[in-house]
Coordinates of C-alpha atoms in Angstrom, one line a residue:
Chain Z
X1 CA 6.9 -21.5 124.9
X2 CA 10.4 -21.9 123.4
X3 CA 11.7 -20.2 126.5
X4 CA 10.0 -22.6 128.8
X5 CA 11.4 -25.6 126.9
X6 CA 14.9 -24.2 127.1
X7 CA 14.5 -23.5 130.8
X8 CA 13.4 -27.0 131.5
X9 CA 16.3 -28.4 129.3
X10 CA 18.9 -26.3 131.2
X11 CA 17.4 -27.4 134.5
X12 CA 17.7 -31.0 133.5
X13 CA 21.2 -30.6 132.3
X14 CA 22.2 -28.9 135.5
X15 CA 20.7 -31.7 137.5
X16 CA 22.6 -34.2 135.3
X17 CA 25.9 -32.4 135.7
X18 CA 25.2 -32.1 139.4
X19 CA 24.8 -35.8 139.4
X20 CA 28.2 -36.4 137.9
X21 CA 29.7 -33.9 140.3
X22 CA 28.4 -35.9 143.2
X23 CA 30.4 -39.0 142.1
X24 CA 33.7 -39.8 143.7
X25 CA 36.1 -42.5 142.5
X26 CA 39.2 -44.0 144.1
X27 CA 42.5 -42.4 143.4
X28 CA 44.5 -44.8 145.5
X29 CA 43.5 -47.5 147.9
X30 CA 44.5 -50.5 149.8
X31 CA 42.5 -53.4 151.2
X32 CA 44.5 -55.8 153.4
X33 CA 43.8 -58.6 155.8
X34 CA 45.7 -60.1 158.6
X35 CA 45.4 -63.3 160.5
X36 CA 47.6 -64.3 163.4
X37 CA 48.0 -68.0 164.0
X38 CA 50.4 -70.0 166.2
X39 CA 52.2 -71.4 163.2
X40 CA 52.4 -68.5 160.7
X41 CA 51.0 -65.0 160.3
X42 CA 49.0 -64.6 157.2
X43 CA 48.7 -61.3 155.5
X44 CA 47.9 -60.0 152.0
X45 CA 47.4 -56.6 150.3
X46 CA 45.2 -55.6 147.4
X47 CA 46.3 -52.2 146.0
X48 CA 43.7 -52.1 143.2
X49 CA 40.3 -51.7 144.8
X50 CA 37.7 -49.7 142.9
X51 CA 34.9 -47.8 144.4
X52 CA 32.3 -45.2 143.7
X53 CA 30.8 -42.9 146.2
X54 CA 27.7 -40.9 145.3
X55 CA 27.6 -38.0 147.7
X56 CA 24.1 -37.0 146.5
X57 CA 22.4 -40.1 147.9
X58 CA 25.1 -41.6 150.1
X59 CA 25.4 -44.7 147.9
X60 CA 28.7 -46.6 148.0
X61 CA 30.1 -49.5 146.0
X62 CA 33.5 -51.1 146.7
X63 CA 34.8 -53.9 144.5
X64 CA 38.1 -55.7 144.1
X65 CA 39.6 -58.6 142.2
X66 CA 40.6 -61.4 144.5
X67 CA 43.6 -62.2 142.3
X68 CA 45.0 -58.8 143.1
X69 CA 45.6 -59.8 146.8
X70 CA 49.3 -60.2 147.0
X71 CA 51.0 -62.3 149.7
X72 CA 54.6 -62.3 150.8
X73 CA 54.6 -66.1 150.2
X74 CA 53.5 -67.0 146.7
X75 CA 52.6 -70.5 147.6
X76 CA 50.1 -69.1 150.1
X77 CA 48.8 -66.9 147.4
X78 CA 48.3 -69.8 145.1
X79 CA 46.5 -71.8 147.9
X80 CA 44.4 -68.7 148.7
X81 CA 43.2 -68.4 145.1
X82 CA 42.9 -72.1 144.2
X83 CA 41.6 -73.6 147.4
X84 CA 40.0 -71.1 149.7
X85 CA 38.5 -68.3 147.5
X86 CA 38.1 -70.4 144.3
X87 CA 39.0 -67.3 142.4
X88 CA 38.2 -68.6 138.9
X89 CA 34.6 -69.2 140.0
X90 CA 34.3 -66.1 142.2
X91 CA 36.7 -63.5 140.8
X92 CA 35.5 -60.5 142.8
X93 CA 34.5 -59.3 146.3
X94 CA 32.0 -56.5 146.5
X95 CA 30.2 -54.3 149.0
X96 CA 27.1 -52.5 147.9
X97 CA 25.5 -50.1 150.4
X98 CA 24.4 -46.8 151.7
X99 CA 26.1 -44.5 154.3
X100 CA 23.5 -44.1 157.1
X101 CA 24.6 -40.7 158.4
X102 CA 23.8 -37.4 156.8
X103 CA 27.1 -35.8 155.9
X104 CA 27.8 -32.5 154.4
X105 CA 30.5 -33.5 151.8
X106 CA 31.4 -29.9 151.1
X107 CA 32.6 -29.3 154.6
X108 CA 36.0 -30.4 155.8
X109 CA 36.1 -32.7 158.8
X110 CA 36.2 -36.1 160.3
X111 CA 33.0 -38.2 160.5
X112 CA 32.4 -41.5 162.1
X113 CA 30.1 -43.4 159.7
X114 CA 28.2 -46.6 159.3
X115 CA 27.2 -48.2 156.1
X116 CA 24.5 -50.8 155.7
X117 CA 24.4 -53.0 152.6
X118 CA 25.4 -56.3 151.0
X119 CA 28.8 -57.8 151.3
X120 CA 29.6 -60.5 148.6
X121 CA 32.7 -62.6 149.2
X122 CA 33.2 -66.1 147.7
X123 CA 29.9 -65.8 145.9
X124 CA 28.0 -65.6 149.2
X125 CA 26.1 -62.4 150.0
X126 CA 25.7 -61.2 153.6
X127 CA 23.8 -58.2 155.0
X128 CA 26.3 -56.2 157.0
X129 CA 26.6 -52.9 158.7
X130 CA 30.2 -51.8 158.6
X131 CA 31.7 -48.9 160.6
X132 CA 34.3 -46.5 159.2
X133 CA 35.8 -43.1 159.4
X134 CA 35.4 -40.4 156.7
X135 CA 37.9 -37.6 156.5
X136 CA 37.0 -34.8 154.1
X137 CA 39.8 -32.5 153.2
X138 CA 39.7 -29.9 150.4
X139 CA 37.5 -31.9 148.1
X140 CA 39.2 -35.2 148.8
X141 CA 37.6 -37.9 150.8
X142 CA 39.4 -40.5 152.8
X143 CA 37.5 -43.6 154.0
X144 CA 39.0 -45.9 156.6
X145 CA 37.4 -49.0 157.9
X146 CA 38.2 -52.1 159.8
X147 CA 35.9 -55.1 160.1
X148 CA 35.9 -58.9 160.5
X149 CA 34.8 -61.5 158.1
X150 CA 33.9 -64.9 159.5
X151 CA 34.9 -67.6 157.0
X152 CA 31.8 -69.7 157.8
X153 CA 29.5 -66.8 156.8
X154 CA 30.9 -67.0 153.3
X155 CA 31.2 -70.7 153.0
X156 CA 35.0 -70.6 152.8
X157 CA 36.2 -74.0 153.8
X158 CA 39.4 -74.7 155.7
X159 CA 40.6 -78.3 155.6
X160 CA 41.0 -79.7 159.1
X161 CA 44.7 -80.6 158.5
X162 CA 45.7 -77.0 158.2
X163 CA 43.1 -75.6 160.5
X164 CA 45.7 -74.3 162.9
X165 CA 47.1 -72.1 160.1
X166 CA 44.0 -70.0 159.5
X167 CA 41.8 -68.1 162.0
X168 CA 38.1 -68.5 161.7
X169 CA 37.7 -64.8 161.5
X170 CA 39.8 -62.6 159.2
X171 CA 40.4 -59.0 160.1
X172 CA 40.1 -56.7 157.0
X173 CA 41.4 -53.1 156.8
X174 CA 40.4 -50.8 154.1
X175 CA 41.7 -47.4 153.1
X176 CA 40.3 -45.6 150.1
X177 CA 41.2 -42.1 148.9
X178 CA 38.5 -40.6 146.7
X179 CA 38.6 -37.7 144.3
X180 CA 35.8 -36.2 142.3
X181 CA 35.0 -38.2 139.2
X182 CA 35.9 -36.2 136.0
Chain H
X1 CA 1.0 -27.2 128.7
X2 CA 0.8 -30.8 128.0
X3 CA 4.0 -30.6 126.0
X4 CA 5.9 -29.2 128.9
X5 CA 4.6 -31.9 131.0
X6 CA 5.8 -34.6 128.6
X7 CA 9.1 -32.9 128.4
X8 CA 9.5 -32.8 132.2
X9 CA 8.4 -36.4 132.5
X10 CA 10.9 -37.4 129.7
X11 CA 13.7 -35.6 131.5
X12 CA 12.8 -37.1 134.8
X13 CA 13.0 -40.5 133.1
X14 CA 16.4 -39.8 131.8
X15 CA 17.6 -38.8 135.2
X16 CA 16.2 -41.8 136.9
X17 CA 17.6 -44.0 134.1
X18 CA 21.1 -42.7 134.8
X19 CA 20.5 -43.2 138.5
X20 CA 19.3 -46.7 137.9
X21 CA 22.3 -47.4 135.8
X22 CA 23.3 -48.0 139.4
X23 CA 26.9 -47.4 140.2
X24 CA 27.7 -50.9 138.9
X25 CA 28.3 -50.1 135.2
X26 CA 30.4 -47.1 136.3
X27 CA 32.4 -49.5 138.5
X28 CA 33.1 -51.8 135.6
X29 CA 34.5 -48.9 133.6
X30 CA 36.7 -48.0 136.5
X31 CA 38.1 -51.5 136.7
X32 CA 41.5 -52.0 135.0
X33 CA 41.5 -54.7 132.3
X34 CA 44.4 -57.0 133.0
X35 CA 45.5 -60.3 131.5
X36 CA 44.5 -63.3 133.5
X37 CA 47.5 -65.6 133.9
X38 CA 47.0 -69.3 134.3
X39 CA 48.1 -70.3 137.8
X40 CA 49.0 -73.7 139.1
X41 CA 49.3 -75.4 135.7
X42 CA 51.2 -77.9 137.9
X43 CA 51.3 -77.8 141.7
X44 CA 55.0 -78.1 141.9
X45 CA 58.1 -77.4 139.9
X46 CA 58.2 -81.1 139.0
X47 CA 55.5 -83.1 137.3
X48 CA 57.0 -86.3 138.8
X49 CA 60.6 -86.6 137.5
X50 CA 60.4 -84.0 134.8
X51 CA 60.6 -80.3 135.5
X52 CA 57.3 -78.5 135.0
X53 CA 56.7 -75.0 133.6
X54 CA 56.0 -73.8 137.1
X55 CA 58.6 -71.3 138.2
X56 CA 59.6 -70.3 141.8
X57 CA 58.7 -66.7 142.4
X58 CA 61.1 -63.9 143.2
X59 CA 63.1 -64.5 146.3
X60 CA 61.5 -67.9 147.1
X61 CA 63.7 -70.8 148.2
X62 CA 62.5 -74.3 147.6
X63 CA 64.2 -77.1 149.6
X64 CA 63.4 -80.4 148.0
X65 CA 64.1 -84.0 149.1
X66 CA 63.5 -86.7 146.4
X67 CA 63.6 -90.3 147.4
X68 CA 63.1 -93.5 145.4
X69 CA 63.0 -96.9 147.1
X70 CA 64.3 -100.2 145.5
X71 CA 62.2 -102.1 142.9
X72 CA 59.1 -103.9 144.2
X73 CA 60.3 -107.2 142.6
X74 CA 63.3 -107.2 145.0
X75 CA 61.0 -109.5 147.0
X76 CA 60.1 -110.1 150.6
X77 CA 63.7 -110.3 151.8
X78 CA 64.3 -106.6 150.8
X79 CA 60.7 -105.8 151.9
X80 CA 59.7 -105.2 148.3
X81 CA 62.3 -102.5 147.8
X82 CA 61.7 -100.5 150.9
X83 CA 65.1 -101.6 152.4
X84 CA 67.0 -99.8 149.7
X85 CA 66.8 -96.3 148.2
X86 CA 68.5 -93.4 146.6
X87 CA 68.1 -89.8 147.6
X88 CA 68.6 -86.4 146.0
X89 CA 68.5 -83.1 147.9
X90 CA 68.3 -79.8 146.2
X91 CA 68.1 -76.1 146.9
X92 CA 66.3 -74.1 144.2
X93 CA 65.8 -70.3 144.1
X94 CA 63.7 -67.9 142.2
X95 CA 66.0 -65.0 141.1
X96 CA 63.1 -63.3 139.4
X97 CA 59.6 -64.4 138.5
X98 CA 60.9 -65.8 135.2
X99 CA 64.3 -67.2 136.2
X100 CA 65.1 -70.0 138.6
X101 CA 68.4 -71.7 139.5
X102 CA 69.1 -74.8 141.5
X103 CA 71.8 -77.1 142.8
X104 CA 71.4 -80.7 143.9
X105 CA 73.4 -83.7 145.1
X106 CA 72.2 -87.2 144.5
X107 CA 73.4 -90.4 146.2
X108 CA 73.2 -92.3 142.9
X109 CA 76.7 -92.1 141.4
X110 CA 77.4 -89.3 143.9
X111 CA 76.2 -86.8 141.4
X112 CA 76.2 -83.0 141.6
X113 CA 73.8 -81.1 139.4
X114 CA 73.2 -77.4 138.6
X115 CA 70.3 -76.0 136.5
X116 CA 68.6 -72.9 135.3
X117 CA 65.0 -72.6 134.2
X118 CA 63.6 -69.6 132.3
X119 CA 60.1 -68.6 131.5
X120 CA 59.6 -67.5 127.9
X121 CA 55.8 -67.4 127.6
X122 CA 53.0 -67.4 130.1
X123 CA 49.5 -68.8 129.3
X124 CA 46.9 -66.0 129.7
X125 CA 43.4 -65.0 128.8
X126 CA 41.5 -61.8 129.1
X127 CA 43.2 -58.7 127.7
X128 CA 46.1 -60.7 126.5
X129 CA 45.6 -64.2 125.0
X130 CA 48.4 -66.7 125.0
X131 CA 47.4 -70.4 124.6
X132 CA 50.5 -72.0 126.2
X133 CA 53.2 -71.5 128.8
X134 CA 56.8 -72.1 127.5
X135 CA 60.0 -72.4 129.6
X136 CA 63.6 -73.2 128.6
X137 CA 65.7 -75.4 130.8
X138 CA 69.4 -76.1 130.9
X139 CA 71.3 -78.3 133.3
X140 CA 74.6 -80.0 133.8
X141 CA 75.6 -82.9 136.0
X142 CA 78.9 -84.2 137.3
X143 CA 79.2 -87.6 138.9
X144 CA 82.0 -88.2 141.4
X145 CA 81.7 -92.0 141.9
X146 CA 85.1 -93.6 141.9
X147 CA 85.5 -95.9 138.9
X148 CA 88.1 -98.7 138.8
X149 CA 87.2 -99.9 135.3
X150 CA 88.5 -96.8 133.4
X151 CA 90.7 -93.9 134.0
X152 CA 88.6 -90.7 133.7
X153 CA 89.4 -87.1 133.3
X154 CA 87.1 -84.7 135.1
X155 CA 85.5 -83.5 131.9
X156 CA 84.4 -87.1 131.1
X157 CA 82.1 -87.0 134.1
X158 CA 79.9 -84.2 132.8
X159 CA 76.6 -84.3 130.9
X160 CA 74.5 -81.5 129.6
X161 CA 70.7 -81.4 129.3
X162 CA 68.5 -78.9 127.3
X163 CA 64.7 -78.8 127.4
X164 CA 61.9 -76.7 126.0
X165 CA 58.7 -77.1 128.0
X166 CA 55.4 -76.4 126.4
X167 CA 52.4 -76.6 128.7
X168 CA 48.7 -75.8 128.7
X169 CA 46.2 -75.7 131.5
X170 CA 43.1 -76.8 129.6
X171 CA 40.7 -76.2 132.5
X172 CA 40.6 -75.9 136.3
X173 CA 41.5 -79.6 136.6
X174 CA 43.5 -80.7 133.6
X175 CA 47.0 -79.7 132.4
X176 CA 49.4 -81.2 129.9
X177 CA 53.0 -80.6 129.1
X178 CA 55.2 -81.6 126.2
X179 CA 59.0 -81.6 126.7
X180 CA 61.5 -82.1 123.9
X181 CA 64.9 -83.0 125.4
X182 CA 68.5 -83.2 124.3
X183 CA 71.0 -85.0 126.5
X184 CA 74.7 -84.8 125.7
X185 CA 77.1 -87.0 127.6
X186 CA 80.8 -86.3 127.3
X187 CA 81.7 -89.9 127.8
X188 CA 79.0 -92.6 127.4
X189 CA 79.2 -95.8 129.5
X190 CA 79.2 -98.3 126.7
X191 CA 80.1 -98.1 123.0
X192 CA 76.4 -98.9 122.2
X193 CA 75.3 -95.5 123.5
X194 CA 75.1 -92.3 121.5
X195 CA 76.6 -89.1 123.0
X196 CA 73.5 -87.2 122.1
X197 CA 70.1 -88.6 123.1
X198 CA 67.0 -87.0 121.8
X199 CA 63.9 -87.6 123.9
X200 CA 60.4 -86.4 124.5
X201 CA 58.5 -86.2 127.7
X202 CA 54.7 -86.0 128.0
X203 CA 53.2 -85.2 131.4
X204 CA 49.7 -84.5 132.7
X205 CA 47.9 -83.4 135.8
X206 CA 44.4 -84.2 136.7
X207 CA 43.0 -82.4 139.8
X208 CA 41.1 -84.8 142.1
X209 CA 40.2 -82.5 145.0
X210 CA 41.1 -79.0 145.8
X211 CA 44.3 -80.2 147.4
X212 CA 45.3 -83.3 145.5
X213 CA 45.9 -84.3 142.0
X214 CA 46.8 -87.4 139.9
X215 CA 49.9 -86.9 137.8
X216 CA 51.5 -89.1 135.1
X217 CA 54.4 -88.8 132.8
X218 CA 56.0 -90.7 130.0
X219 CA 59.5 -90.3 128.5
X220 CA 60.4 -91.6 125.1
X221 CA 64.0 -91.7 123.9
X222 CA 64.2 -91.8 120.1
X223 CA 67.2 -94.1 120.2
X224 CA 67.3 -96.3 123.3
X225 CA 70.5 -96.4 125.4
X226 CA 72.0 -99.5 127.0
X227 CA 72.8 -100.2 130.7
X228 CA 75.5 -102.8 130.3
X229 CA 74.0 -105.0 127.6
X230 CA 70.4 -104.3 128.6
X231 CA 68.3 -101.9 126.5
X232 CA 66.8 -99.1 128.5
X233 CA 63.1 -98.8 128.9
X234 CA 61.0 -95.7 128.3
X235 CA 59.9 -94.1 131.6
X236 CA 56.4 -94.3 132.9
X237 CA 55.5 -92.7 136.3
X238 CA 52.2 -92.4 138.0
X239 CA 51.8 -90.3 141.1
X240 CA 49.7 -88.1 143.4
X241 CA 50.4 -84.5 144.5
X242 CA 49.1 -83.7 147.9
X243 CA 49.5 -80.1 149.3
X244 CA 49.3 -79.2 152.9
X245 CA 49.9 -75.5 153.5
X246 CA 53.6 -74.7 152.8
X247 CA 54.5 -78.2 151.6
X248 CA 53.8 -80.1 148.5
X249 CA 54.1 -83.9 148.9
X250 CA 54.4 -86.0 145.8
X251 CA 54.2 -89.8 146.0
X252 CA 54.7 -92.0 142.9
X253 CA 55.2 -95.4 141.4
X254 CA 57.9 -95.3 138.7
X255 CA 60.1 -97.6 136.7
X256 CA 63.2 -95.4 137.2
X257 CA 65.1 -94.5 140.2
X258 CA 66.7 -91.6 138.4
X259 CA 65.9 -88.1 139.7
X260 CA 68.0 -86.1 137.2
X261 CA 67.2 -86.2 133.4
X262 CA 70.3 -88.1 132.4
X263 CA 69.4 -91.0 134.7
X264 CA 65.7 -91.1 134.3
X265 CA 65.8 -90.8 130.5
X266 CA 68.9 -92.7 129.5
X267 CA 69.8 -95.0 132.3
X268 CA 66.6 -96.8 133.4
X269 CA 65.9 -100.3 132.4
X270 CA 63.0 -101.1 134.7
X271 CA 60.1 -102.9 133.2
X272 CA 56.7 -102.3 134.7
X273 CA 55.5 -105.7 133.5
X274 CA 58.3 -107.6 135.3
X275 CA 57.5 -105.7 138.5
X276 CA 60.6 -103.6 138.1
X277 CA 59.0 -100.4 139.4
X278 CA 59.4 -98.6 142.7
X279 CA 57.8 -96.4 145.2
X280 CA 59.1 -92.9 145.7
X281 CA 58.3 -89.5 147.0
X282 CA 59.3 -85.8 146.6
X283 CA 58.9 -83.3 149.4
X284 CA 59.0 -79.6 148.7
X285 CA 59.1 -76.9 151.3
X286 CA 59.1 -73.3 150.1
X287 CA 60.5 -70.4 152.1
X288 CA 59.9 -66.8 151.1
X289 CA 62.6 -64.1 151.6
X290 CA 60.4 -61.5 150.1
X291 CA 59.7 -58.5 152.3
X292 CA 56.1 -57.1 152.1

């Protein structure tokens, strides 16, 4: 009987440790957006996104602080935080979803993937399916993605006076380099 | 047998609990804790006439035009002051995020001015708590207007201004700044005036909409100066900040047409009650020379 108990315990522990082995976190990453307008190009980079990828069940969460988006023009950055994103009210943007494809994360290769889940920007959650590219190389995972966010979908208001300055759709690029969580 | 079953069930529960912990809490532990700095305590580097604790960022150039019309009580013939006016133009530059320098030329007394403003403390919450922002400011001005009444050496035309600005953004829409000031004039214009004038400024910002705010400021000189034989008045200015993309537009009613500290603190005699106040505006356009 003692034996059986210990076998069960060891099994549980191995499942637990397997679980933590399945988790990948971001070593380095960058989320940027770009909007070309007749007056001025608008671009910003966030170099501090955090993300966790669970290779056991394909779950993925990506989150970033809005205030970490850095603009070349600081006045633009201030407007972005104060007027468009209302950063004090909605400090983060987040994607919470699942990778739809079955992927063998132990095998090196390049995979085109889609992920369905919830995208929260400016306090408004939208159901989205976002496409991306996964590159697995020697235990490191690189995720690249490119998608559009329509301002109206997330109730981000643009005053009519400056309308020419901001496109209605913002193109977002994402690059995340994952390593196994220790 | 029942024991095993309980154990397995218990273990399963643990596993599912850890799973249900949902990546969220793990995510929180991954997120770096950083101080949250107060931004936009004021919308511009000026409250109205007074400098604010806002600093230009690294490699940002601010071109400013300040303009004050004549006093409203000039009457209909002078179109209530709009026929006249004085103007100051300046270039201001952020050397680093905490140091800013500027030069200006004003039409009043044909005055040149140079200044430096340095951030000492920055209001923040979160991982680092600092209740106020503090900046130090030093400035000198040199007027080049020809005077026939006295013979002046160049050094007589200089004044020096020192300020400490203490500001707090109380909430999203309300900020306040207290500004102790010392003005030293090498040669005062009448014997009634002290060379050193101590003064205080109190300025506030109340946000009205996401793109506009109501500002007001008051300056109090401990010992009033004289313009000719007239005692100077303390300055009271009321205005609005309106921002449109890369510009900040400030429009105000004020009882002083001075745009540098020496003039708006020690050389203004306008009385609001007698209609001796004027319309004015500041336009600020910021250019970034920062790559990436």
